[in-house]
mmCIF file of C-alpha atoms in Angstrom:
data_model
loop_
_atom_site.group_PDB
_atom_site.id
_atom_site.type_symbol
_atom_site.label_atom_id
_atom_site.label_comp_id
_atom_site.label_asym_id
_atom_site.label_seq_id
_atom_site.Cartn_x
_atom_site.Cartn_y
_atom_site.Cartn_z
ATOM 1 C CA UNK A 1 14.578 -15.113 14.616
ATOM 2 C CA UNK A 2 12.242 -17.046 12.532
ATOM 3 C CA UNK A 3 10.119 -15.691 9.856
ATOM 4 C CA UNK A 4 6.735 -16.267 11.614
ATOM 5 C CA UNK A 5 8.504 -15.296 14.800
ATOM 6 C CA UNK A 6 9.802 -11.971 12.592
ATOM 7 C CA UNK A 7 6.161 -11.464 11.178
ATOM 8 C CA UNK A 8 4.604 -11.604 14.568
ATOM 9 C CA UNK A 9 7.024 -8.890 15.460
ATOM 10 C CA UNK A 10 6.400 -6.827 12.470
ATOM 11 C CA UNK A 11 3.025 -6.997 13.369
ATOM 12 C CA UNK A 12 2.741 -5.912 16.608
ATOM 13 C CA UNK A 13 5.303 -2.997 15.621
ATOM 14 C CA UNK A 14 2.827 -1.671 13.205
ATOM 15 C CA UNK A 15 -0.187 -2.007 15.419
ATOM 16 C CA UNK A 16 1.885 0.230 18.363
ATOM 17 C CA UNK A 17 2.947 2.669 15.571
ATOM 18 C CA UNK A 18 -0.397 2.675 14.560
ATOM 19 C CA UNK A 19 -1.809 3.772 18.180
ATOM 20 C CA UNK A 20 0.909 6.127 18.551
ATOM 21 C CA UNK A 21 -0.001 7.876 15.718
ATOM 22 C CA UNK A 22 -3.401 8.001 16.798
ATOM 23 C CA UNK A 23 -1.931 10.032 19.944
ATOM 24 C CA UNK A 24 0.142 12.296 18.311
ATOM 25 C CA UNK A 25 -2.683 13.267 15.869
ATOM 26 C CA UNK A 26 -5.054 13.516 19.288
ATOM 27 C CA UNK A 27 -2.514 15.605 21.012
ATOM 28 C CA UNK A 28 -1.985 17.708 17.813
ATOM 29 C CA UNK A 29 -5.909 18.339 17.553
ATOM 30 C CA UNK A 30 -5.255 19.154 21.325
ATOM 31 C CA UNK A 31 -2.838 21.829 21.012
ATOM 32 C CA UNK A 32 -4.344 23.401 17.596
ATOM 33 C CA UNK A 33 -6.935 23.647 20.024
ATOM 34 C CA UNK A 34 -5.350 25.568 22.654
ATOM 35 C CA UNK A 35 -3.743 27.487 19.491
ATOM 36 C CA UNK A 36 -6.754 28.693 18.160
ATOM 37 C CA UNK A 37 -7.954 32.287 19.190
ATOM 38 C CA UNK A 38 -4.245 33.313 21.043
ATOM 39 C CA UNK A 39 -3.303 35.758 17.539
ATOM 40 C CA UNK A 40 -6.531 37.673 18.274
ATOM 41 C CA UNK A 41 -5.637 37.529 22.082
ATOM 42 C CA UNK A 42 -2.451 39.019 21.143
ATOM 43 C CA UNK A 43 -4.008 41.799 19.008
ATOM 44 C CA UNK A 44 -6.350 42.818 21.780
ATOM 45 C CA UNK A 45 -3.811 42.605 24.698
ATOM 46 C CA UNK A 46 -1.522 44.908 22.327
ATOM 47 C CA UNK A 47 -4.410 47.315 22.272
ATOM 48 C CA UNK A 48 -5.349 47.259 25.382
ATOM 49 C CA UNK A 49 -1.624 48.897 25.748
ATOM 50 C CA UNK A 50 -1.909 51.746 22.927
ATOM 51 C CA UNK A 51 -5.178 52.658 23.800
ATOM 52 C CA UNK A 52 -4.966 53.062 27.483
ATOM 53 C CA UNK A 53 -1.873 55.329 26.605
ATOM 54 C CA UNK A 54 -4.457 56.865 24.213
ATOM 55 C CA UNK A 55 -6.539 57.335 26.914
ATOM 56 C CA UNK A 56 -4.605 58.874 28.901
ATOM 57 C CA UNK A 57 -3.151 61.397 26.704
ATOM 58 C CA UNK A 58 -6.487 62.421 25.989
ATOM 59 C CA UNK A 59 -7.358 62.881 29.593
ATOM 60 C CA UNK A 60 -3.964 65.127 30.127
ATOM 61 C CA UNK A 61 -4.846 67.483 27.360
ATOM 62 C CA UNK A 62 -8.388 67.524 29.291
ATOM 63 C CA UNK A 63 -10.425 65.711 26.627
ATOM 64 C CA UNK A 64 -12.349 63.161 28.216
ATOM 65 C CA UNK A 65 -13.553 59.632 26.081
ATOM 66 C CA UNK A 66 -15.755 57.454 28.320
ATOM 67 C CA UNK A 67 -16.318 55.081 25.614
ATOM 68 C CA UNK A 68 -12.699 54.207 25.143
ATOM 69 C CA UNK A 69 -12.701 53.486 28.976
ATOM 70 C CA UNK A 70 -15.928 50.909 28.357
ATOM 71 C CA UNK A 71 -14.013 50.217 25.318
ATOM 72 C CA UNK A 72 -11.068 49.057 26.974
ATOM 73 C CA UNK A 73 -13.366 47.341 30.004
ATOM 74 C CA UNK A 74 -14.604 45.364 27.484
ATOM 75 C CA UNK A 75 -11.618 44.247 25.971
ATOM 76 C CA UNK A 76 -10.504 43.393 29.549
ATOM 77 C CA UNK A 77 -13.749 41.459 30.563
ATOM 78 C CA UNK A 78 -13.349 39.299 27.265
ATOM 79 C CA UNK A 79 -9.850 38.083 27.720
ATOM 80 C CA UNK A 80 -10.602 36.971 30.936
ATOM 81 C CA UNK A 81 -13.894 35.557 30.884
ATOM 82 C CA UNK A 82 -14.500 34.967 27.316
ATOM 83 C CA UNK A 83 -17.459 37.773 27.148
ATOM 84 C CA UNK A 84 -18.332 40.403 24.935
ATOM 85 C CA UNK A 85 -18.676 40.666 21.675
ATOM 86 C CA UNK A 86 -14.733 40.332 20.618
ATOM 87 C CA UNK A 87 -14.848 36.725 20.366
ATOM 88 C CA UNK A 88 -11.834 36.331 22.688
ATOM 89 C CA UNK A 89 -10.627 33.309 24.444
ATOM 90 C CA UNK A 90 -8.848 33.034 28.019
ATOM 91 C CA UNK A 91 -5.338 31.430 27.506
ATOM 92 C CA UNK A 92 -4.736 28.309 29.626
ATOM 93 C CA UNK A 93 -1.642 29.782 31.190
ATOM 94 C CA UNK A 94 -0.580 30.159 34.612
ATOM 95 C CA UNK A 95 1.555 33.182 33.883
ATOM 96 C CA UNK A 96 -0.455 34.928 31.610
ATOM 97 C CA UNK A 97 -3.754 34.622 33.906
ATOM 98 C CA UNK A 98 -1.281 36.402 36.533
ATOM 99 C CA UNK A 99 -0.569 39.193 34.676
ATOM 100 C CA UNK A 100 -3.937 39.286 33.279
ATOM 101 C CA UNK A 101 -5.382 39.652 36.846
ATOM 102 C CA UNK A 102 -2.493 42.561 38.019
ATOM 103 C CA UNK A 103 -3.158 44.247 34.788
ATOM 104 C CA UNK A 104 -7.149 44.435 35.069
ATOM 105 C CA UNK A 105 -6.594 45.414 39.070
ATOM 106 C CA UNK A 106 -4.072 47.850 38.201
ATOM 107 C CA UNK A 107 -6.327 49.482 35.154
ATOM 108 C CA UNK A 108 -8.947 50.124 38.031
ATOM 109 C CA UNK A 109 -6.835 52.143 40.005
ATOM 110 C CA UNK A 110 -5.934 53.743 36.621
ATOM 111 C CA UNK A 111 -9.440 54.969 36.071
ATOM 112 C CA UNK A 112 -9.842 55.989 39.401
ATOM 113 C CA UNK A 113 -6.954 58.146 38.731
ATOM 114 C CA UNK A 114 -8.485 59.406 35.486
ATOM 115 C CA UNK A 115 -11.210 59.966 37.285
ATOM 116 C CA UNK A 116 -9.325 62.437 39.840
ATOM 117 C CA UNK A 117 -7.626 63.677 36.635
ATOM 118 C CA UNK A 118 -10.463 64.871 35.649
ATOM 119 C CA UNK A 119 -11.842 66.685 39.291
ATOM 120 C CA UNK A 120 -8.189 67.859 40.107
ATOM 121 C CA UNK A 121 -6.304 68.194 37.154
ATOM 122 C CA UNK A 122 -3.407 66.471 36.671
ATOM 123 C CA UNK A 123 -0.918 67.974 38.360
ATOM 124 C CA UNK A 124 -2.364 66.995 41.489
ATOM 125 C CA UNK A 125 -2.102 63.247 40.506
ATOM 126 C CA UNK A 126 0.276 60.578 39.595
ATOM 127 C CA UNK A 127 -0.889 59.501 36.437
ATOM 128 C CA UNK A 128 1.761 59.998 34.185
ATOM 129 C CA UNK A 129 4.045 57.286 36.459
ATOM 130 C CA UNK A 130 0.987 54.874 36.477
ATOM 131 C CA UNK A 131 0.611 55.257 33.121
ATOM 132 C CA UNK A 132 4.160 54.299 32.697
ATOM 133 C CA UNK A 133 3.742 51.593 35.208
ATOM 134 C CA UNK A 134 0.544 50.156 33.240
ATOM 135 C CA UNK A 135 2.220 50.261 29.935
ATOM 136 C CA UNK A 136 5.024 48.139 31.392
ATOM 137 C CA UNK A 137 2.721 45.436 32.898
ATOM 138 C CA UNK A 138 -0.177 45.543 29.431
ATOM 139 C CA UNK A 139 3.694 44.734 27.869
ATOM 140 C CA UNK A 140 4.177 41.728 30.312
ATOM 141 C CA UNK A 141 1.243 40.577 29.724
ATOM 142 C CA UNK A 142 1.310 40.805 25.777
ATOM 143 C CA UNK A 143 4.834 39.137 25.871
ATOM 144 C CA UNK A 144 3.547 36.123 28.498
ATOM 145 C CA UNK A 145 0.679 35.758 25.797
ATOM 146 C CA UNK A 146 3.214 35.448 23.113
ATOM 147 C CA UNK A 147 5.300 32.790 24.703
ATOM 148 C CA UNK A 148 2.092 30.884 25.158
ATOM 149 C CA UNK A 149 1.620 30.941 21.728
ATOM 150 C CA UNK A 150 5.235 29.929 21.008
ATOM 151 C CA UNK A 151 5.214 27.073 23.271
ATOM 152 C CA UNK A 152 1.922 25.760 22.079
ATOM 153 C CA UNK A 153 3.552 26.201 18.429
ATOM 154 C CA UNK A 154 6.600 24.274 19.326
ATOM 155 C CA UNK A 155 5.042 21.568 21.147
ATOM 156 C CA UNK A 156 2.893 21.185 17.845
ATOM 157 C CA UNK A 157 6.326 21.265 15.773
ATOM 158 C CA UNK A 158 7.411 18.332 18.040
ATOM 159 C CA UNK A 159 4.453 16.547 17.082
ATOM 160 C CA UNK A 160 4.677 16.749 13.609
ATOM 161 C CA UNK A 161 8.143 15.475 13.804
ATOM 162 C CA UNK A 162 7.018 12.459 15.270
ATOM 163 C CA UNK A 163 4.281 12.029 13.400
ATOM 164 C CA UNK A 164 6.222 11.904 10.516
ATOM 165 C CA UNK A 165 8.957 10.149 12.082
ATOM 166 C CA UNK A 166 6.197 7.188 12.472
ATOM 167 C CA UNK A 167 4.250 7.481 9.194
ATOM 168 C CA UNK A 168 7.841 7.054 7.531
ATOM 169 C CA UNK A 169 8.636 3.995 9.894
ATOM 170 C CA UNK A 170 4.946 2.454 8.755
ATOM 171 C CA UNK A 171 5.649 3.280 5.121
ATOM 172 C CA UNK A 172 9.139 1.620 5.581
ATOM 173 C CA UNK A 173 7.323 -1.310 7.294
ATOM 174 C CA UNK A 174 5.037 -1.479 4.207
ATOM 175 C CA UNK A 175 7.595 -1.374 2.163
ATOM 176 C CA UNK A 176 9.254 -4.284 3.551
ATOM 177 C CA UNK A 177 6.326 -6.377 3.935
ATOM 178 C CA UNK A 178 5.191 -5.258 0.322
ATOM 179 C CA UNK A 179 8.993 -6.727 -0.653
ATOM 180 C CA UNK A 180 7.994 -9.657 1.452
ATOM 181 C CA UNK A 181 4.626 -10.099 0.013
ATOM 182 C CA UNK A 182 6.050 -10.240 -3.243
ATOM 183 C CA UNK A 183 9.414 -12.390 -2.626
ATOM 184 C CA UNK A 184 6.941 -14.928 -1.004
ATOM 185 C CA UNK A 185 4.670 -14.836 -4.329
ATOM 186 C CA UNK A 186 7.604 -15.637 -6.464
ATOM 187 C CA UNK A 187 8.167 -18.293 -4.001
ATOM 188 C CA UNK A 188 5.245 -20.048 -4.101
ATOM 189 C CA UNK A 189 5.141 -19.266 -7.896
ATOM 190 C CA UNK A 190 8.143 -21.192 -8.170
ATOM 191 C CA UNK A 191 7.369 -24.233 -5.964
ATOM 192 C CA UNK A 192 3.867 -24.143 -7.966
ATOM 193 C CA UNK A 193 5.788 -24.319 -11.349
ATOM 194 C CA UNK A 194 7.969 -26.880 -9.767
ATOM 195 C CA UNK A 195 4.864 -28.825 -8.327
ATOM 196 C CA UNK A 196 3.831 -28.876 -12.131
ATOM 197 C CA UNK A 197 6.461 -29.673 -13.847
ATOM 198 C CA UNK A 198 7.865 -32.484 -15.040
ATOM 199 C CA UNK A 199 11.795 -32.308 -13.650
ATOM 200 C CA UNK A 200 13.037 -34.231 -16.937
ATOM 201 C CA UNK A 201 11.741 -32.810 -19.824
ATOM 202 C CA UNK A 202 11.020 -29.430 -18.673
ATOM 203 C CA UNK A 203 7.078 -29.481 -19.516
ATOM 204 C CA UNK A 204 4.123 -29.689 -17.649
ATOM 205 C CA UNK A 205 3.374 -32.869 -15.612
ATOM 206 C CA UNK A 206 0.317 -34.630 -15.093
ATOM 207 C CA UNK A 207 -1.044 -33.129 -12.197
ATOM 208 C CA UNK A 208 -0.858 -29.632 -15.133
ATOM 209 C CA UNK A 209 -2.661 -31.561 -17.482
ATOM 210 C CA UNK A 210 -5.308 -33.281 -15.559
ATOM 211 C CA UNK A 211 -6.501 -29.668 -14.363
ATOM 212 C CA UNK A 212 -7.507 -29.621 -18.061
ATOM 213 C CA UNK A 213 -10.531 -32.353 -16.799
ATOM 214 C CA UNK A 214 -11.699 -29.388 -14.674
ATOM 215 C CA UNK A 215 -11.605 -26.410 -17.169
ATOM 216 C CA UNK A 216 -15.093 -25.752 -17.779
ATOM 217 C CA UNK A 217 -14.462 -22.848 -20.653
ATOM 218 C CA UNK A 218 -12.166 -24.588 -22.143
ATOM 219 C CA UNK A 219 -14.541 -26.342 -24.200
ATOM 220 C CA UNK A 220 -16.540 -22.850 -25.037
ATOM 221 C CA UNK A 221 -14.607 -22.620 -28.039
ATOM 222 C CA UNK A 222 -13.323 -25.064 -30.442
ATOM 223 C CA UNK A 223 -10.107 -27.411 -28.872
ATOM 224 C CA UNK A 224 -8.338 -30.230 -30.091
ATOM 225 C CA UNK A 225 -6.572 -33.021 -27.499
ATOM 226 C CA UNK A 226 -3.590 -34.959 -28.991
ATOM 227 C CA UNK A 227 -2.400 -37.520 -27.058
ATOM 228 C CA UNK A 228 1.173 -39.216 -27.936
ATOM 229 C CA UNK A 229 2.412 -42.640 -26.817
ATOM 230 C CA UNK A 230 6.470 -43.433 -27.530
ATOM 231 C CA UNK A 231 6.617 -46.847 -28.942
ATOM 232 C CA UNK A 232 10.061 -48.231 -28.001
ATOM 233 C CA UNK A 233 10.710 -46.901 -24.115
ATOM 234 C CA UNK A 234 10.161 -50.215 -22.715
ATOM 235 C CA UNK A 235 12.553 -51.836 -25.063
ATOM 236 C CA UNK A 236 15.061 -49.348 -24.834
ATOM 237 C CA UNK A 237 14.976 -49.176 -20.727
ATOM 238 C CA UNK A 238 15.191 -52.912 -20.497
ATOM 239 C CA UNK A 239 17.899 -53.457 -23.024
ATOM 240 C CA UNK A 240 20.118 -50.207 -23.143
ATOM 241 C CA UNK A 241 19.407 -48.832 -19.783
ATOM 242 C CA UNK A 242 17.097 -45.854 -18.350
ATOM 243 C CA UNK A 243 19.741 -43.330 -18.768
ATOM 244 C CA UNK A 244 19.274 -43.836 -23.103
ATOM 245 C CA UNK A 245 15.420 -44.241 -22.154
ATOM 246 C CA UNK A 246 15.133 -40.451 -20.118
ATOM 247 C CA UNK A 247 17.318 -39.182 -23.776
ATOM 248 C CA UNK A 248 14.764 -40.671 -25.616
ATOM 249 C CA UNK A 249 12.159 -39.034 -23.470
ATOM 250 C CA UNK A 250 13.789 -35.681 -23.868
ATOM 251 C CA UNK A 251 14.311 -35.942 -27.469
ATOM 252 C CA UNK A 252 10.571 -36.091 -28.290
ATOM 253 C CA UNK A 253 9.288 -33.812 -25.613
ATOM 254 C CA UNK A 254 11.975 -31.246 -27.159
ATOM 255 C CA UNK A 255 10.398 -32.113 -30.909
ATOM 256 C CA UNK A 256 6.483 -32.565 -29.452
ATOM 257 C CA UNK A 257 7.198 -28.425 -28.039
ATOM 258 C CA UNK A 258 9.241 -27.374 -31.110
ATOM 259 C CA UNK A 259 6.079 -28.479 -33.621
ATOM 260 C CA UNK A 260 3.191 -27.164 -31.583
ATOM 261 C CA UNK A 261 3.219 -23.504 -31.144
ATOM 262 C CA UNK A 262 2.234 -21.033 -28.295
ATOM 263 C CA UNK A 263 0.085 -20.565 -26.880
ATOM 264 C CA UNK A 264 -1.096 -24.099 -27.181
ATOM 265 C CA UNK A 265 -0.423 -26.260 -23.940
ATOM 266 C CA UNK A 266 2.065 -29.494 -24.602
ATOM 267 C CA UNK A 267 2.603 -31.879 -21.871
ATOM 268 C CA UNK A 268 4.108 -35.129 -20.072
ATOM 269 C CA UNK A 269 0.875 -36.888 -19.073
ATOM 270 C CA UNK A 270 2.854 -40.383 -17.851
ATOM 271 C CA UNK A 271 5.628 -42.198 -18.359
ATOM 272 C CA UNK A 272 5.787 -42.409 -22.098
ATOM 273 C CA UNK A 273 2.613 -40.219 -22.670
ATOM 274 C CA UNK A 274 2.262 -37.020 -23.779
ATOM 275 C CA UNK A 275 -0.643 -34.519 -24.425
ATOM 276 C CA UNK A 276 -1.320 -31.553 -26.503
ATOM 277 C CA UNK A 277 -3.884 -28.951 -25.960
ATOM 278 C CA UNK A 278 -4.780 -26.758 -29.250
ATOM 279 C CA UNK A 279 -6.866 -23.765 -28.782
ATOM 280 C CA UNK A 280 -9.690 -22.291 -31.247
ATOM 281 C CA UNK A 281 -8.068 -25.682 -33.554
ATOM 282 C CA UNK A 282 -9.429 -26.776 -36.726
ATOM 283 C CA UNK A 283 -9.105 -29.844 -38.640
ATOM 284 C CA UNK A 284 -6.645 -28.758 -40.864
ATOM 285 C CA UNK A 285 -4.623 -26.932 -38.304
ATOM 286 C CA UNK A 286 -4.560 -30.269 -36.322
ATOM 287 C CA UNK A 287 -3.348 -32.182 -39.010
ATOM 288 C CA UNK A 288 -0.663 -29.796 -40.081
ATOM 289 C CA UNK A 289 0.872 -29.809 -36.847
ATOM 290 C CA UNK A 290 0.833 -33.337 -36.758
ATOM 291 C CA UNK A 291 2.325 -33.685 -40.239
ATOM 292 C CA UNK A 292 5.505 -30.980 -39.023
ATOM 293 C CA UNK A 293 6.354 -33.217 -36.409
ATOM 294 C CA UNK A 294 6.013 -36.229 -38.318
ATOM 295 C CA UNK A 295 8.726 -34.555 -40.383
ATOM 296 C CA UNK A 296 10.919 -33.367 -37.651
ATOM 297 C CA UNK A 297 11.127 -37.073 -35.860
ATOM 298 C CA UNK A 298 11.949 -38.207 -39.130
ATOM 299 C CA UNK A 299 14.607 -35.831 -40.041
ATOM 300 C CA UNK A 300 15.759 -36.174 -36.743
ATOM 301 C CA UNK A 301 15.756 -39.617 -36.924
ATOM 302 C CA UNK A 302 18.086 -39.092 -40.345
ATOM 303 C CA UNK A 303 20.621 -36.545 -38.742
ATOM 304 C CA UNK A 304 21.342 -38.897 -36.024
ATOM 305 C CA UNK A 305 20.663 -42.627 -37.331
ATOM 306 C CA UNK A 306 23.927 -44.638 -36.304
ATOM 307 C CA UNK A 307 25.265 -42.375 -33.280
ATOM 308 C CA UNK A 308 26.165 -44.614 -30.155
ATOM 309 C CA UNK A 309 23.617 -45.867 -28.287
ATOM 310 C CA UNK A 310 21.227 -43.684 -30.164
ATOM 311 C CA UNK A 311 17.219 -44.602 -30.212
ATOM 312 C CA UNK A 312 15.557 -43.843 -32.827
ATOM 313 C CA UNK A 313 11.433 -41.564 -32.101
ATOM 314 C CA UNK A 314 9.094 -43.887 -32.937
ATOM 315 C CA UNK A 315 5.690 -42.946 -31.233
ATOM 316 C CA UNK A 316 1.902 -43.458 -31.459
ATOM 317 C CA UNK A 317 -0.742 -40.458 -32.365
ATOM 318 C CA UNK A 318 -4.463 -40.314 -31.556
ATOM 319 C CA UNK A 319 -6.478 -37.208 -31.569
ATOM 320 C CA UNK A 320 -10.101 -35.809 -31.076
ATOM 321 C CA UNK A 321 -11.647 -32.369 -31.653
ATOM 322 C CA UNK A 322 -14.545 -30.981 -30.162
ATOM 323 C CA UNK A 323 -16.312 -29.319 -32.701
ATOM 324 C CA UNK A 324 -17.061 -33.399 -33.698
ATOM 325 C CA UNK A 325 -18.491 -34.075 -30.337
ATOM 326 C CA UNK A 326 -21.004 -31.611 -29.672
ATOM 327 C CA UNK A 327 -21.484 -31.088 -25.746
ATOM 328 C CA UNK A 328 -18.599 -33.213 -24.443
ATOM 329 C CA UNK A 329 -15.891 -32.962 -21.756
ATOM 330 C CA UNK A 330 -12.833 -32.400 -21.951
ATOM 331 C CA UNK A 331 -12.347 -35.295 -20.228
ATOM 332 C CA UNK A 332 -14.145 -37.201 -22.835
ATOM 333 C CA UNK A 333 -12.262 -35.413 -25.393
ATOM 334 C CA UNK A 334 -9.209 -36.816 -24.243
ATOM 335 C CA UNK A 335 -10.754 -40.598 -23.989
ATOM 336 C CA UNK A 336 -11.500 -40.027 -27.437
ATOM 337 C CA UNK A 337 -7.915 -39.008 -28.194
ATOM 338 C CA UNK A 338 -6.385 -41.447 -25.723
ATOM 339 C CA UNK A 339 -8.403 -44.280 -27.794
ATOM 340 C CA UNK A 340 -7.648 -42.910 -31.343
ATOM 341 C CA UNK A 341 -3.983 -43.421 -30.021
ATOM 342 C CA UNK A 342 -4.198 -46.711 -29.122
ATOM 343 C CA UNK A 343 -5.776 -47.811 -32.610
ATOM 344 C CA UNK A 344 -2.914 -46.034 -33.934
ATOM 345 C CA UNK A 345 -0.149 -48.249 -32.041
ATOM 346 C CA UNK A 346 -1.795 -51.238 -32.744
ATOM 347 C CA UNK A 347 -2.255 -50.178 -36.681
ATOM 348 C CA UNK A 348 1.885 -49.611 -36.217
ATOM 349 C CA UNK A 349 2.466 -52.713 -34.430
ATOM 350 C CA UNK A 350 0.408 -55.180 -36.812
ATOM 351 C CA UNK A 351 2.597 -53.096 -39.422
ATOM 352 C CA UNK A 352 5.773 -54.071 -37.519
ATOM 353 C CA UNK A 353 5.016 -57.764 -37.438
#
């Protein structure tokens, strides 16, 4: 699979683990939903059976409590229709709704037993079995309630397992792309650094130092442009090869770094041209640079003077700061440099002859 052919994939992975998320979380809201009000449903279904039992003890012992009967009516009339002032809620449950509707028909036979109870005593009825009979069906219907409740909770359990199962499949797909991102950054960091560099000598190329011409804060503070021109390449190309010409190349690129220190920018602007940018530069700090690798090519020069085919550095300076041209470019910074250098060759070549 190719990588835009892997991305595309990626993508649309995401996206449907995106919307499937989105319907888990629905369903979850759902359910919560259907959740909400079946503890208190519970509660009052488990009175319902203690107090009817209540009720009838009281009734046997020839007490008689009409307002636990309304009491329990009540209780009745709100878990099936939602009414009253209990603030319950009718479960969406086939099973429960059935015993719901046998336990409220049977509790009004109940009564009308109480009721007889209470006329004929109750020896002369069969409320003590009906009782018994009532308790067993309030118990049905607490337990169907409670299984409601359990398989609302474990449908939401399922849920949540696969809503984490697909955040931790989108974080892992973040993760990746994130690793992605980043090995694609250091990609293109490295074919930018290779765009701008010069493959010989290991410094910035021309393309790196013509952005320079663009910089419009460079020349905010004080700058210096030094511009260096090898005298001898042509020479040495045309009479002891390229191969001794690229050495000679390296050798002052290696001695033009060495002398001008970081942060400021040194670079191959041609073929035998280099440049040097020096930040927040003075005068003096110009010249001392210059004056260090003046020494170095010399004592380089020494240390090696009679080895093979070796060339000696010879090379041409010119130089310009801007604090000397008010208001200029950096563009016309570097003229000024570039034509400083070229007085300097021809000062070393009328020397020469």
């Amino acid at each position: 699979m190719t990588a835009k052919r892997w991305r595309t994939f990626v993508t649309i992975v995401q996206s449907v683990l995106i919307i499937v998320m989105m319907v888990l979380v629905t369903s979850m809201i759902v359910q919560i939903n259907r959740l909400q009000g079946t503890a208190r449903v519970i509660n009052y279904a488990g009175i319902v059976r203690g107090a009817t039992q209540r009720e009838v003890k009281l009734e046997l012992v020839g007490l008689k409590n009409d307002e636990l009967i309304a009491y329990l009516d009540e209780i009745l009339g709100g878990l099936k229709f939602e009414t009253g002032k209990y603030h319950l809620v009718s479960l969406d449950d086939e099973v429960y709704q059935e015993n719901l509707d046998e336990l409220m028909q049977y509790w009004q036979q109940l009564k009308e037993e109480i009721y007889r109870v209470r006329e004929f005593g109750y020896e002369s009825t069969d409320i003590v079995a009906m009782s018994e009979q009532y308790f067993r069906m309030a118990d049905e219907t607490v337990s169907s309630a409670e299984r409601y409740s359990e398989s609302i909770a474990t449908v939401i359990r399922y849920l949540e397992i696969a809503t984490a199962v697909d955040i931790t499949i989108m974080i892992l797909i973040i993760l990746v792309r994130s690793f992605e991102a980043v090995r694609i950054r250091s990609r293109n960091h490295q074919l930018e650094q290779k765009a701008f560099t010069d493959q010989h000598t290991g410094l910035p190329n021309k393309g790196r130092c013509e952005e320079f011409f663009h910089d419009a804060e460079l020349m905010e503070k004080p700058v210096a442009c030094a511009v260096f021109d090898l005298n001898n390449l042509k020479i040495t190309n045309d009479t002891l090869g390229h191969s001794v010409g690229d050495q000679l190349i390296a050798n002052f690129a290696r001695l033009l770094r060495n002398c001008v220190p970081p942060p400021n920018f040194v670079g191959r602007y041609g073929g035998d041209e280099f440049m040097a940018v020096i930040y927040d530069a003075s005068r003096q700090e110009v010249e001392g640079i210059l004056n260090r690798l003046q020494e170095e090519v010399e004592e380089f020069n020494r240390l090696h003077h009679g080895g093979g085919q070796f060339v000696e550095v010879s090379y041409a300076c010119g130089w310009a700061l801007s604090t000397e041209f008010p208001n200029c470019s950096f563009r016309v910074l570097f003229d000024k440099a570039d034509k400083s250098m070229y007085e300097n060759k021809m000062k070393k070549n009328s020397t020469t002859a």
